mmCIF file of C-alpha atoms in Angstrom:
data_model
loop_
_atom_site.group_PDB
_atom_site.id
_atom_site.type_symbol
_atom_site.label_atom_id
_atom_site.label_comp_id
_atom_site.label_asym_id
_atom_site.label_seq_id
_atom_site.Cartn_x
_atom_site.Cartn_y
_atom_site.Cartn_z
ATOM 1 C CA ILE D 70 140.284 33.183 91.744
ATOM 2 C CA LEU D 71 136.583 33.871 91.495
ATOM 3 C CA ALA D 72 135.848 30.240 90.805
ATOM 4 C CA ARG D 73 137.806 28.844 94.192
ATOM 5 C CA PRO D 74 136.248 27.224 96.926
ATOM 6 C CA GLY D 75 136.023 29.908 99.579
ATOM 7 C CA ALA D 76 136.145 33.056 97.433
ATOM 8 C CA THR D 77 132.727 34.735 97.007
ATOM 9 C CA ALA D 78 132.422 37.446 94.495
ATOM 10 C CA GLY D 79 130.805 41.032 94.759
ATOM 11 C CA PRO D 80 128.005 42.245 92.496
ATOM 12 C CA ARG D 81 129.648 43.033 89.091
ATOM 13 C CA PRO D 82 129.902 47.255 89.283
ATOM 14 C CA ASP D 83 128.834 49.709 87.183
ATOM 15 C CA PRO D 84 131.735 50.105 84.507
ATOM 16 C CA ALA D 85 131.824 54.370 85.442
ATOM 17 C CA VAL D 86 132.542 53.091 89.356
ATOM 18 C CA VAL D 87 135.852 51.563 87.975
ATOM 19 C CA THR D 88 136.419 53.964 86.066
ATOM 20 C CA ALA D 89 136.268 56.568 88.108
ATOM 21 C CA ALA D 90 138.534 54.383 90.984
ATOM 22 C CA ALA D 91 141.381 53.311 88.151
ATOM 23 C CA GLY D 92 141.274 57.663 87.773
ATOM 24 C CA ARG D 93 142.186 58.281 90.928
ATOM 25 C CA PHE D 94 145.491 57.066 90.913
ATOM 26 C CA GLY D 95 147.066 59.336 87.884
ATOM 27 C CA ALA D 96 148.173 55.671 86.243
ATOM 28 C CA ALA D 97 147.244 52.933 84.178
ATOM 29 C CA LEU D 98 146.170 49.791 86.786
ATOM 30 C CA PRO D 99 147.623 46.736 85.295
ATOM 31 C CA GLU D 100 145.271 44.893 83.141
ATOM 32 C CA PRO D 101 144.388 41.704 85.484
ATOM 33 C CA LEU D 102 143.283 44.225 87.982
ATOM 34 C CA LEU D 103 140.923 45.835 86.037
ATOM 35 C CA ARG D 104 139.496 42.236 84.767
ATOM 36 C CA LEU D 105 138.548 41.341 88.529
ATOM 37 C CA TRP D 106 137.440 44.869 88.962
ATOM 38 C CA ALA D 107 135.172 44.168 86.348
ATOM 39 C CA ALA D 108 133.675 41.126 87.015
ATOM 40 C CA ALA D 109 133.212 41.323 91.006
ATOM 41 C CA ASP D 110 132.954 44.566 93.129
ATOM 42 C CA GLY D 111 135.742 43.076 95.629
ATOM 43 C CA VAL D 112 135.737 39.201 96.905
ATOM 44 C CA ALA D 113 135.355 38.128 100.379
ATOM 45 C CA LEU D 114 138.245 35.251 100.582
ATOM 46 C CA ASP D 115 136.665 33.725 103.714
ATOM 47 C CA ALA D 116 138.226 30.732 103.381
ATOM 48 C CA ILE D 117 141.593 32.649 104.411
ATOM 49 C CA ASN D 118 140.000 35.153 106.070
ATOM 50 C CA ALA D 119 140.938 38.172 103.738
ATOM 51 C CA HIS D 120 139.429 40.391 100.820
ATOM 52 C CA VAL D 121 139.978 41.581 97.574
ATOM 53 C CA PRO D 122 139.234 45.128 98.135
ATOM 54 C CA GLY D 123 136.362 46.429 94.934
ATOM 55 C CA PRO D 124 136.917 49.802 93.360
ATOM 56 C CA THR D 125 133.272 50.934 95.443
ATOM 57 C CA GLU D 126 135.421 50.011 98.611
ATOM 58 C CA LEU D 127 138.197 52.127 97.268
ATOM 59 C CA LEU D 128 136.055 54.947 95.935
ATOM 60 C CA ALA D 129 134.450 54.978 99.460
ATOM 61 C CA ALA D 130 137.801 55.722 101.211
ATOM 62 C CA PHE D 131 138.303 58.528 98.945
ATOM 63 C CA ASP D 132 134.755 60.122 99.471
ATOM 64 C CA ARG D 133 135.011 59.957 102.956
ATOM 65 C CA GLY D 134 138.109 61.622 103.324
ATOM 66 C CA ASN D 135 140.228 58.815 104.560
ATOM 67 C CA THR D 136 143.957 59.235 104.670
ATOM 68 C CA TRP D 137 144.180 55.930 103.721
ATOM 69 C CA GLY D 138 143.086 56.682 100.475
ATOM 70 C CA ASP D 139 145.570 59.699 99.938
ATOM 71 C CA TRP D 140 148.023 57.191 101.373
ATOM 72 C CA LEU D 141 147.500 54.925 98.437
ATOM 73 C CA VAL D 142 147.297 57.549 95.793
ATOM 74 C CA GLU D 143 150.768 59.542 97.216
ATOM 75 C CA ARG D 144 152.594 56.014 96.929
ATOM 76 C CA GLY D 145 151.139 54.974 93.857
ATOM 77 C CA VAL D 146 150.079 52.010 95.261
ATOM 78 C CA VAL D 147 146.196 50.065 94.848
ATOM 79 C CA PRO D 148 145.594 47.408 97.530
ATOM 80 C CA VAL D 149 144.563 43.742 96.117
ATOM 81 C CA LEU D 150 144.364 42.271 99.383
ATOM 82 C CA ASP D 151 143.655 42.767 102.841
ATOM 83 C CA ASP D 152 144.156 40.037 105.073
ATOM 84 C CA HIS D 153 142.163 41.485 108.446
ATOM 85 C CA GLN D 154 145.305 41.554 110.141
ATOM 86 C CA SER D 155 145.957 45.596 108.892
ATOM 87 C CA ASN D 156 148.482 43.928 106.399
ATOM 88 C CA TYR D 157 147.957 44.566 102.661
ATOM 89 C CA LEU D 158 149.786 43.379 99.539
ATOM 90 C CA VAL D 159 149.458 46.412 97.031
ATOM 91 C CA VAL D 160 150.518 46.758 93.370
ATOM 92 C CA ALA D 161 152.719 49.390 92.782
ATOM 93 C CA VAL D 162 151.310 51.444 89.834
ATOM 94 C CA ARG D 163 153.703 54.298 89.370
ATOM 95 C CA GLY D 164 157.501 54.487 89.767
ATOM 96 C CA PRO D 165 160.471 51.876 89.167
ATOM 97 C CA LEU D 166 158.417 49.035 90.970
ATOM 98 C CA THR D 167 155.525 48.806 88.625
ATOM 99 C CA PRO D 168 154.111 46.312 88.219
ATOM 100 C CA ARG D 169 154.973 44.561 90.862
ATOM 101 C CA VAL D 170 152.913 43.846 94.432
ATOM 102 C CA LEU D 171 154.411 44.590 98.191
ATOM 103 C CA TRP D 172 154.010 43.223 101.056
ATOM 104 C CA LEU D 173 152.644 46.195 102.990
ATOM 105 C CA PRO D 174 152.527 44.549 106.857
ATOM 106 C CA HIS D 175 151.770 46.468 110.101
ATOM 107 C CA ASP D 176 154.535 46.027 112.178
ATOM 108 C CA ASP D 177 157.353 44.777 109.989
ATOM 109 C CA SER D 178 159.155 45.581 107.318
ATOM 110 C CA SER D 179 157.365 46.075 103.461
ATOM 111 C CA ARG D 180 158.977 44.172 100.985
ATOM 112 C CA VAL D 181 158.502 43.004 97.158
ATOM 113 C CA LEU D 182 156.983 39.669 96.985
ATOM 114 C CA TYR D 183 155.593 39.195 93.232
ATOM 115 C CA ARG D 184 156.828 40.957 89.834
ATOM 116 C CA SER D 185 152.929 41.101 88.312
ATOM 117 C CA VAL D 186 149.322 41.173 89.601
ATOM 118 C CA ASP D 187 149.461 37.774 87.717
ATOM 119 C CA ALA D 188 152.045 36.030 90.005
ATOM 120 C CA PHE D 189 150.315 36.937 92.937
ATOM 121 C CA ALA D 190 147.175 36.032 91.525
ATOM 122 C CA ALA D 191 148.406 32.380 91.218
ATOM 123 C CA ALA D 192 149.774 32.516 94.512
ATOM 124 C CA LEU D 193 146.185 33.491 95.934
ATOM 125 C CA VAL D 194 145.166 30.916 94.233
ATOM 126 C CA ASP D 195 147.786 28.463 96.538
ATOM 127 C CA ALA D 196 146.704 30.202 99.200
ATOM 128 C CA LEU D 197 143.055 29.410 98.585
ATOM 129 C CA ASP D 198 144.184 25.489 98.405
ATOM 130 C CA ALA D 199 146.583 25.742 101.413
ATOM 131 C CA GLY D 200 143.829 26.678 103.464
ATOM 132 C CA GLY D 201 144.864 28.531 107.092
ATOM 133 C CA SER D 202 145.371 32.980 106.747
ATOM 134 C CA ALA D 203 146.346 35.041 103.992
ATOM 135 C CA ASP D 204 148.297 36.773 106.975
ATOM 136 C CA SER D 205 150.034 33.827 107.751
ATOM 137 C CA PHE D 206 150.558 32.455 104.248
ATOM 138 C CA PHE D 207 151.857 35.792 102.816
ATOM 139 C CA HIS D 208 154.404 36.440 105.858
ATOM 140 C CA ALA D 209 156.022 33.358 104.730
ATOM 141 C CA ALA D 210 156.032 33.652 101.591
ATOM 142 C CA ASP D 211 159.488 34.498 99.308
ATOM 143 C CA GLY D 212 156.928 34.785 96.098
ATOM 144 C CA ASP D 213 159.036 35.771 93.335
ATOM 145 C CA TYR D 214 161.782 36.661 95.407
ATOM 146 C CA ALA D 215 163.626 33.906 96.950
ATOM 147 C CA PRO D 216 166.754 34.747 99.601
ATOM 148 C CA ASP D 217 169.594 33.008 97.438
ATOM 149 C CA ALA D 218 168.012 33.730 93.468
ATOM 150 C CA PRO D 219 169.671 35.866 91.126
ATOM 151 C CA ARG D 220 167.665 38.862 89.916
ATOM 152 C CA PRO D 221 166.877 39.839 86.677
ATOM 153 C CA PRO D 222 168.072 42.809 84.669
ATOM 154 C CA ALA D 223 164.566 44.289 85.610
ATOM 155 C CA ASP D 224 164.657 44.011 89.278
ATOM 156 C CA GLN D 225 167.967 44.922 89.015
ATOM 157 C CA ASP D 226 167.441 48.445 87.283
ATOM 158 C CA ALA D 227 164.357 48.793 89.577
ATOM 159 C CA ALA D 228 166.437 48.797 92.554
ATOM 160 C CA ARG D 229 168.821 51.013 91.140
ATOM 161 C CA ALA D 230 166.021 53.794 90.603
ATOM 162 C CA LEU D 231 165.212 53.988 94.326
#
């Protein structure tokens, strides 16, 4: 992602900032997300009008008493994309949906899109290559869950747990 045209990496954060942000969620965060945070404190995706929040942005939300930070922790999700249209992609870090990535639109139903952060990252590269907006790309995406595709046992187990 960091090497793609249209993506601008933030500065490399202090490892203590990454540890502090990750610690706020009370659960292990997916390794691909931690690697990204270690390399860049957020990523601007101007080519698709979006950004990947970094640990400093999340800590700021927590430190200013932002209810958004509390909401994230209560639900066990970490934002991995803000499309600047009040829609987010988040990774579940607790509960039966761990480590799936969910689409949380501001005015529509939430849905599971990807089985992992790696699958989301591959889709994000596709979105950057396609151009347009992240909002349009992810709103139309089936992700790893095509409507008529069979579900593997792990997905069935998670659905039963929900």
